[in-house]
Every structure is written in structure tokens, then in C-alpha cells.
């Protein structure tokens, strides 16, 4: 999937995550800010990259502001942001 | 000779405060307190250094204290609780000497024993006469009980009362008696009423909190302790209050008449008193406006000192008569040790207060907490800090299961017989980690920034600094 425009999903409520995505050439960049960065920072990045790979995203800058979201929430927020950015609702 | 003195500065001078001495404060004005900052500012302006501050609790309104620490005016803190702003500065290593945390019961015991002598006590009094007879029940800064200040008044070398309501006649039943008081200072305001009593003691509407609360009430019912003469304390957290509400419904339905409600008193305990659930309330501190009004008007609602509340030296300590206490936790480990001093990143943001005292005294001490908060599981292998030892904790109630301390096999049987979802604490931990993932251990610093002293005076644990991340 190609990222065509900027998009976002989620909130900064406790236990949620706010995810933004924008086009970025051919690279994938994932930035994570989190209230549980020490405990789960690596897990959050791994999970986000998995979702991007599953959706076949090439070229995206993803920024996650995590407020202690469970992995299922992060996956959902990342997928929603990417689908909104891709202009592909299929 | 008149005790009335024109200013706080004059009172400090007359009291003979010098370098290296100890001053004390009580925390009934909570986050609305002006007195500690006003006194410390005057002490700093007099050039006095190297003081120990013994404060029953510290709130973020006291952040100027951090400046006095950096300037060497204050070099040691003794306290029972600090809120998150002060705690963060301590965790970042602002002080050389470790902070000494005590419990609400240990503090007056150590003052009485001379382990932590006080040179000058400063008492914030919502009303006082010129002899220093004080009450917290009257005045625009009324806070109700003055329970934590009794030991300071009785044992300090010098006692300074600071009031914003100087009365012509003594209060009908003074909390602190003039016989202990050396100087009285009248000021414009001792505090901001909006910060003194919180309007925030509300029942939770969070469905997870309500499930826990309903479960907590069922545990109490099944424990066999809920009968005439029942004595109870609960925290002011939303889920604890909801548990009190469910408990009240059970007590009224079954016509159970309890003996006393204890604490930190909130409007919910006042409602239980009025509904006939208790004969009396024993109140060391009022948390909200209804509690302040009630202690003033209802003779069944009684002010008690911290000594009577929880001192290990008191032969009538009220915590020893408790049947059930409901308490919170930031973490609990598989040995049932509880942390209420630090958050999961290791920053100090609390303290025992009466947690360990009531857990030690009550027949059934219950922790009520969700299985995880913001992805961090509540059950760990070892808590970041032991605030209350596991031997004093009987049961953990969460939204997805109830874990009973293995030392309480009879309680476990009762809960199983009542059909409650009892499971081993290890199983609860494993189930939670299947949802959250297993958190990586946080790094801690090498330097001890605080020591935690238990109700019996033993060193329970130490707290390390949090390194820069």
C-alpha cells in the first residue's frame, strides 16, 4: 500500500495511542514515544513494523504517541492511520 | 505574658531556631496549605541552614521546599507521604541524605520516644485563641480534624500556632490545647479552601472499578466478619468508595449495625454513619466538605489523634480494632508485598500514610486494584518498593479474579465456598501478562534516596534514584 497523504488515528487518553503517518520516499521510519518506553518500547516498535509489513506499506513515517495501549490497540490504531493515509478503503 | 507575636519571622526568632534543628508541620490543609511555605520562606530569609523538616505529608503546593533543599536550608526530610512533584525531585536525587518515610502511626511513636525530636512545631490552625487553643472545625479555612498535629504539639520543644481566625474566646473543645503552645501568630490566610478539602472523593463510574468494588463487597460478606460490631476503613480512591457503597447496601439490607468507621473520612463514611451502619466515626483527617461539616455538628463523628489512630505504642490504637480495611496499590508482588511509594517507573509518588498501620491492625486487609493500568501489570515478581509487607495483606481483589494470601487458607475456603473467582496470585499474574505482554525490568540508580520505615520501626526497604533516561 502506498501512503498518499498525512493521516492519524487514536487519542492521547490513558491506555490508548495516537498514531500519525505521512509519506516518506521508499523508507519506513517508526518513532515511538511512550509512558512505558522502558518496559514496552521495543515491543511497540516491533508491533508497528509488523502491521506496516502486513499491509505492504512502502515509504512511511509513522509516529506513535503511546499512553500505555495494549498491543491489540496499537495494531488497530496503526492499521487505521495507514488505511486513512493510503486512500484505499478496501 | 502574651503569646501573640506580630509575625512568623518573629515567632521563629523567639523560638530560638538555629542551624541543624528540626521543624515540623501537619498536613490537614493538604494541597491548600500556605503555612509550610510561609514558614520556610522566613526561615530561609533568616539565613538558617541544615534543617530537618518533619512533615506528616507533603503536597505539590509545597514545591518551593525543593528550592530550600537546593539552597541548603533543608537537608533532611521525614514524612509519611509525598505527592508526585516532590517525589520526582527526590527520585532525581535532589537531596544528599535519604528521605525517611514512616507510617501515620510510626511518626507519633518516634516523636514520643525521642527518636525524632522536634525543636519547633508549626501548627496551622483554622481557629485559635490567644493562648493557642486550636480547632480545625471553625473558620474560613476549616479542615475538620487536626489529628496528625497532636504529637507535634505535645512533644516539640517550642510550639508556634499560626491562624487566620483569632478567636476572642477558646474553642468549646480545643483539638490542641494552649498548655502546649508558646507563640500565636495571626495571618491573613493559612490556606486556600479549594485545596484544603478535595471535591474529588467520588464513586468511580469506570465499569472495571465497579466490578472490583462489587467483588470487594462480596469478599467482605463471605469473610464472616460482617456482623454487628463491624469496624471498617476504606481509602478515598474511586473503587474503594464504590466498595463502601455496595457494603452499605448489604449492611442496610441485612440490618447489620457496625461499631466504628475509621480514617481519613469522606462523605461516604458520613452517609454510612447517618444511615446507621456505624455507631461512630473516628476521624484523624477530613477529606471533603461533608466530613468537615459532620465532625463539627455530629457528636458521633469524633476527632482522634494519629497516636490513637495507629501508633504502635498506643494501647487503644483504633487500627487494632478494625475488621476490614480496603486499600490501594501501585504494585503487589507474588508474596503479597505492596508498593504505594513509587510508580512503575520508580518515581516516588506517594507513601504509606496509614496503609501499613491499618493492614497490620485489621483482621482482613484487602487490596483492590485493576490487573493492569496503562499496560503495566499490577502483580509483579517483586515490588519496586515494599511499603506494606505481604504478611499483613490478606487478599487481592481485581476485576478478573481474587487472590488470597496462602497464609490465610481459611479465608480462601470461605471465598471459594461463596462461589467467588479465587485463583493463585501467580495465575492472576500469568493471565494478565497474556494480555499486556511481559514488561522489561526498569533500570534503577545506585544511590539510595529514601528509606521506608514500617509501623514497628523496622527498615522495610530502600528506594533508589531514577537515572536519567
Coordinates of C-alpha atoms in Angstrom, one line a residue, chain B residues 7-268:
Chain B
X7 CA 4.9 37.9 62.5
X8 CA 6.0 34.4 61.6
X9 CA 9.6 35.6 61.4
X10 CA 9.4 37.0 65.0
X11 CA 8.0 33.7 66.2
X12 CA 10.9 31.8 64.6
X13 CA 13.4 34.1 66.2
X14 CA 11.7 33.9 69.6
X15 CA 11.5 30.1 69.4
X16 CA 15.3 30.1 69.1
X17 CA 15.5 28.2 65.8
X18 CA 19.1 27.6 64.8
X19 CA 21.1 25.7 62.2
X20 CA 20.8 21.9 62.3
X21 CA 17.4 21.9 64.2
X22 CA 14.2 20.1 63.3
X23 CA 10.9 21.9 62.4
X24 CA 7.6 20.1 62.0
X25 CA 4.3 20.5 60.1
X26 CA 1.0 18.7 59.7
X27 CA -0.9 18.2 56.5
X28 CA -4.6 18.8 57.2
X29 CA -4.7 21.7 54.8
X30 CA -3.4 19.3 52.2
X31 CA -2.8 20.9 48.8
X32 CA -4.3 24.2 50.0
X33 CA -1.7 24.8 52.7
X34 CA 0.1 28.1 52.9
X35 CA 1.8 27.7 56.2
X36 CA 4.7 25.4 55.4
X37 CA 5.8 27.6 52.5
X38 CA 5.4 30.9 54.5
X39 CA 7.4 29.5 57.5
X40 CA 10.2 28.1 55.3
X41 CA 10.5 31.3 53.4
X42 CA 11.0 33.2 56.6
X43 CA 13.4 30.6 57.9
X44 CA 15.4 31.0 54.7
X45 CA 15.4 34.7 55.0
X46 CA 16.9 34.5 58.5
X47 CA 19.8 32.5 57.0
X48 CA 19.2 29.4 59.0
X49 CA 20.6 26.2 57.3
X50 CA 20.8 22.5 57.6
X51 CA 17.3 21.9 59.0
X52 CA 15.3 18.7 59.2
X53 CA 11.7 19.0 58.2
X54 CA 9.3 16.5 59.8
X55 CA 6.1 16.9 57.9
X56 CA 3.2 14.4 58.3
X57 CA 2.7 14.6 54.5
X58 CA 3.9 16.9 51.6
X59 CA 1.8 18.0 48.6
X60 CA 2.8 19.7 45.4
X61 CA 1.8 23.0 46.7
X62 CA 5.0 22.6 48.8
X63 CA 7.3 22.6 45.7
X64 CA 9.1 25.7 47.0
X65 CA 10.6 23.3 49.5
X66 CA 12.7 21.9 46.7
X67 CA 14.4 25.3 46.4
X68 CA 15.1 25.3 50.1
X69 CA 16.7 21.9 49.7
X70 CA 18.9 23.1 46.8
X71 CA 20.0 26.1 48.9
X72 CA 21.0 24.0 51.9
X73 CA 18.2 25.4 54.2
X74 CA 16.7 21.9 54.4
X75 CA 19.0 18.8 54.3
X76 CA 16.7 16.1 55.7
X77 CA 13.1 15.1 55.3
X78 CA 10.9 12.9 57.5
X79 CA 7.4 12.3 56.1
X80 CA 4.7 9.8 55.6
X81 CA 3.6 10.7 52.1
X82 CA 4.7 13.0 49.3
X83 CA 2.8 13.8 46.1
X84 CA 4.2 13.3 42.7
X85 CA 6.0 16.6 42.1
X86 CA 8.0 16.5 45.3
X87 CA 8.5 12.8 44.8
X88 CA 10.0 13.2 41.4
X89 CA 12.6 15.7 42.7
X90 CA 13.6 13.3 45.4
X91 CA 13.8 10.4 42.9
X92 CA 16.0 12.5 40.7
X93 CA 18.4 12.9 43.7
X94 CA 17.8 16.5 44.9
X95 CA 18.8 15.5 48.5
X96 CA 22.1 14.0 49.7
X97 CA 20.5 12.4 52.8
X98 CA 17.8 9.8 52.1
X99 CA 14.2 10.8 52.9
X100 CA 12.8 8.8 55.9
X101 CA 9.3 7.6 55.2
X102 CA 7.2 6.5 58.1
X103 CA 3.6 5.5 58.6
X104 CA 1.0 7.6 60.2
X105 CA 1.2 5.5 63.3
X106 CA 5.0 5.3 63.5
X107 CA 5.5 9.1 63.2
X108 CA 3.9 10.0 66.6
X109 CA 5.6 6.9 68.2
X110 CA 9.0 8.1 67.1
X111 CA 8.2 11.6 68.2
X112 CA 7.1 10.4 71.6
X113 CA 10.1 8.1 72.0
X114 CA 12.5 10.9 71.2
X115 CA 13.8 9.1 68.1
X116 CA 12.8 12.1 66.0
X117 CA 12.8 15.1 68.4
X118 CA 11.2 18.3 67.2
X119 CA 12.6 21.7 68.1
X120 CA 9.9 23.9 66.7
X121 CA 6.4 22.7 65.6
X122 CA 4.3 25.0 63.4
X123 CA 0.6 24.3 63.7
X124 CA -1.7 25.6 61.0
X125 CA -4.9 26.3 63.0
X126 CA -8.2 27.2 61.3
X127 CA -9.3 28.8 64.6
X128 CA -7.2 29.6 67.7
X129 CA -7.5 31.9 70.7
X130 CA -4.6 34.0 72.1
X131 CA -3.4 31.1 74.3
X132 CA -3.2 28.8 71.3
X133 CA -6.2 26.6 72.0
X134 CA -6.9 25.4 68.4
X135 CA -9.7 23.8 66.5
X136 CA -10.0 22.8 62.9
X137 CA -13.8 22.8 62.9
X138 CA -14.3 26.5 62.7
X139 CA -13.1 29.3 60.5
X140 CA -12.9 30.0 56.8
X141 CA -10.0 27.5 56.4
X142 CA -11.9 24.8 58.4
X143 CA -10.4 21.4 57.8
X144 CA -12.1 19.3 60.5
X145 CA -9.8 17.0 62.4
X146 CA -6.3 18.1 63.4
X147 CA -5.3 14.6 64.4
X148 CA -1.8 14.5 63.0
X149 CA -0.7 17.6 64.9
X150 CA -1.3 16.3 68.4
X151 CA 2.1 14.7 68.9
X152 CA 3.9 17.7 67.5
X153 CA 2.2 20.0 69.9
X154 CA 2.8 17.7 72.9
X155 CA 6.4 16.8 72.3
X156 CA 8.1 19.7 70.4
X157 CA 10.4 22.0 72.5
X158 CA 8.5 25.1 71.1
X159 CA 5.1 25.2 69.5
X160 CA 4.0 28.0 67.2
X161 CA 0.3 28.2 66.3
X162 CA -0.5 30.1 63.1
X163 CA -4.1 31.0 62.5
X164 CA -6.3 33.1 60.2
X165 CA -9.1 33.2 62.7
X166 CA -8.0 34.5 66.0
X167 CA -10.9 34.0 68.4
X168 CA -11.7 36.1 71.5
X169 CA -12.7 33.0 73.5
X170 CA -11.2 29.5 73.5
X171 CA -12.9 26.9 71.2
X172 CA -15.5 24.8 73.1
X173 CA -13.4 21.6 72.7
X174 CA -9.9 22.5 71.5
X175 CA -8.0 19.9 69.5
X176 CA -4.6 21.3 70.5
X177 CA -4.6 22.8 74.0
X178 CA -3.0 26.1 74.8
X179 CA -0.9 24.5 77.5
X180 CA 1.4 23.1 74.8
X181 CA 1.7 26.4 72.8
X182 CA 4.4 29.0 73.1
X183 CA 3.6 31.5 70.4
X184 CA 0.5 32.5 68.4
X185 CA 0.7 34.3 65.1
X186 CA -2.3 35.7 63.2
X187 CA -2.0 35.8 59.4
X188 CA -4.4 36.8 56.6
X189 CA -4.8 33.2 55.3
X190 CA -3.4 29.8 56.3
X191 CA -4.6 28.2 53.2
X192 CA -6.8 28.1 50.1
X193 CA -10.1 26.4 51.0
X194 CA -10.4 24.9 47.5
X195 CA -7.2 22.9 48.1
X196 CA -7.8 22.1 51.7
X197 CA -10.7 19.7 51.1
X198 CA -11.0 18.0 47.8
X199 CA -14.2 17.8 46.0
X200 CA -12.9 14.8 44.2
X201 CA -13.9 12.0 46.5
X202 CA -16.4 10.5 44.1
X203 CA -17.5 7.0 43.4
X204 CA -16.0 5.6 40.3
X205 CA -18.1 5.2 37.1
X206 CA -15.5 3.1 35.4
X207 CA -17.0 -0.3 34.8
X208 CA -13.8 -2.1 35.7
X209 CA -13.8 -0.2 39.0
X210 CA -17.4 -1.1 39.7
X211 CA -16.8 -4.8 39.0
X212 CA -13.9 -4.7 41.5
X213 CA -16.0 -2.9 44.1
X214 CA -18.9 -5.3 43.8
X215 CA -16.4 -8.2 44.2
X216 CA -14.8 -6.5 47.2
X217 CA -18.2 -6.2 49.0
X218 CA -18.9 -9.9 48.3
X219 CA -15.5 -10.8 49.8
X220 CA -16.3 -8.9 52.9
X221 CA -19.7 -10.6 53.2
X222 CA -18.2 -14.0 52.6
X223 CA -15.3 -13.4 55.1
X224 CA -17.7 -13.9 58.1
X225 CA -16.6 -10.5 59.6
X226 CA -19.6 -8.6 58.5
X227 CA -21.8 -8.7 61.6
X228 CA -22.9 -6.4 64.4
X229 CA -19.9 -4.5 65.8
X230 CA -18.2 -4.5 62.4
X231 CA -15.4 -1.9 62.2
X232 CA -14.2 -0.6 58.8
X233 CA -11.8 1.7 57.0
X234 CA -11.6 2.4 53.3
X235 CA -9.4 4.6 51.1
X236 CA -10.7 7.6 49.2
X237 CA -10.0 6.1 45.8
X238 CA -13.0 5.8 43.5
X239 CA -13.2 2.0 43.6
X240 CA -12.7 1.8 47.4
X241 CA -15.6 4.3 47.8
X242 CA -17.7 2.2 45.4
X243 CA -17.0 -0.8 47.5
X244 CA -18.1 1.1 50.6
X245 CA -21.4 2.0 48.8
X246 CA -22.0 -1.7 48.0
X247 CA -21.1 -2.6 51.5
X248 CA -23.6 -0.1 52.9
X249 CA -26.4 -1.6 50.8
X250 CA -25.6 -5.1 52.2
X251 CA -25.4 -3.7 55.8
X252 CA -28.8 -1.9 55.5
X253 CA -30.5 -4.9 53.8
X254 CA -29.3 -7.3 56.5
X255 CA -29.7 -4.9 59.4
X256 CA -26.1 -5.1 60.4
X257 CA -25.0 -2.4 62.9
X258 CA -21.3 -1.7 62.8
X259 CA -19.2 -0.2 65.6
X260 CA -17.0 2.4 64.0
X261 CA -15.7 3.7 60.7
X262 CA -12.2 4.9 60.7
X263 CA -9.8 7.1 58.7
X264 CA -9.4 9.7 56.6
X265 CA -13.2 10.3 56.5
X266 CA -15.1 11.1 53.3
X267 CA -18.8 11.9 52.7
X268 CA -19.5 8.2 52.0

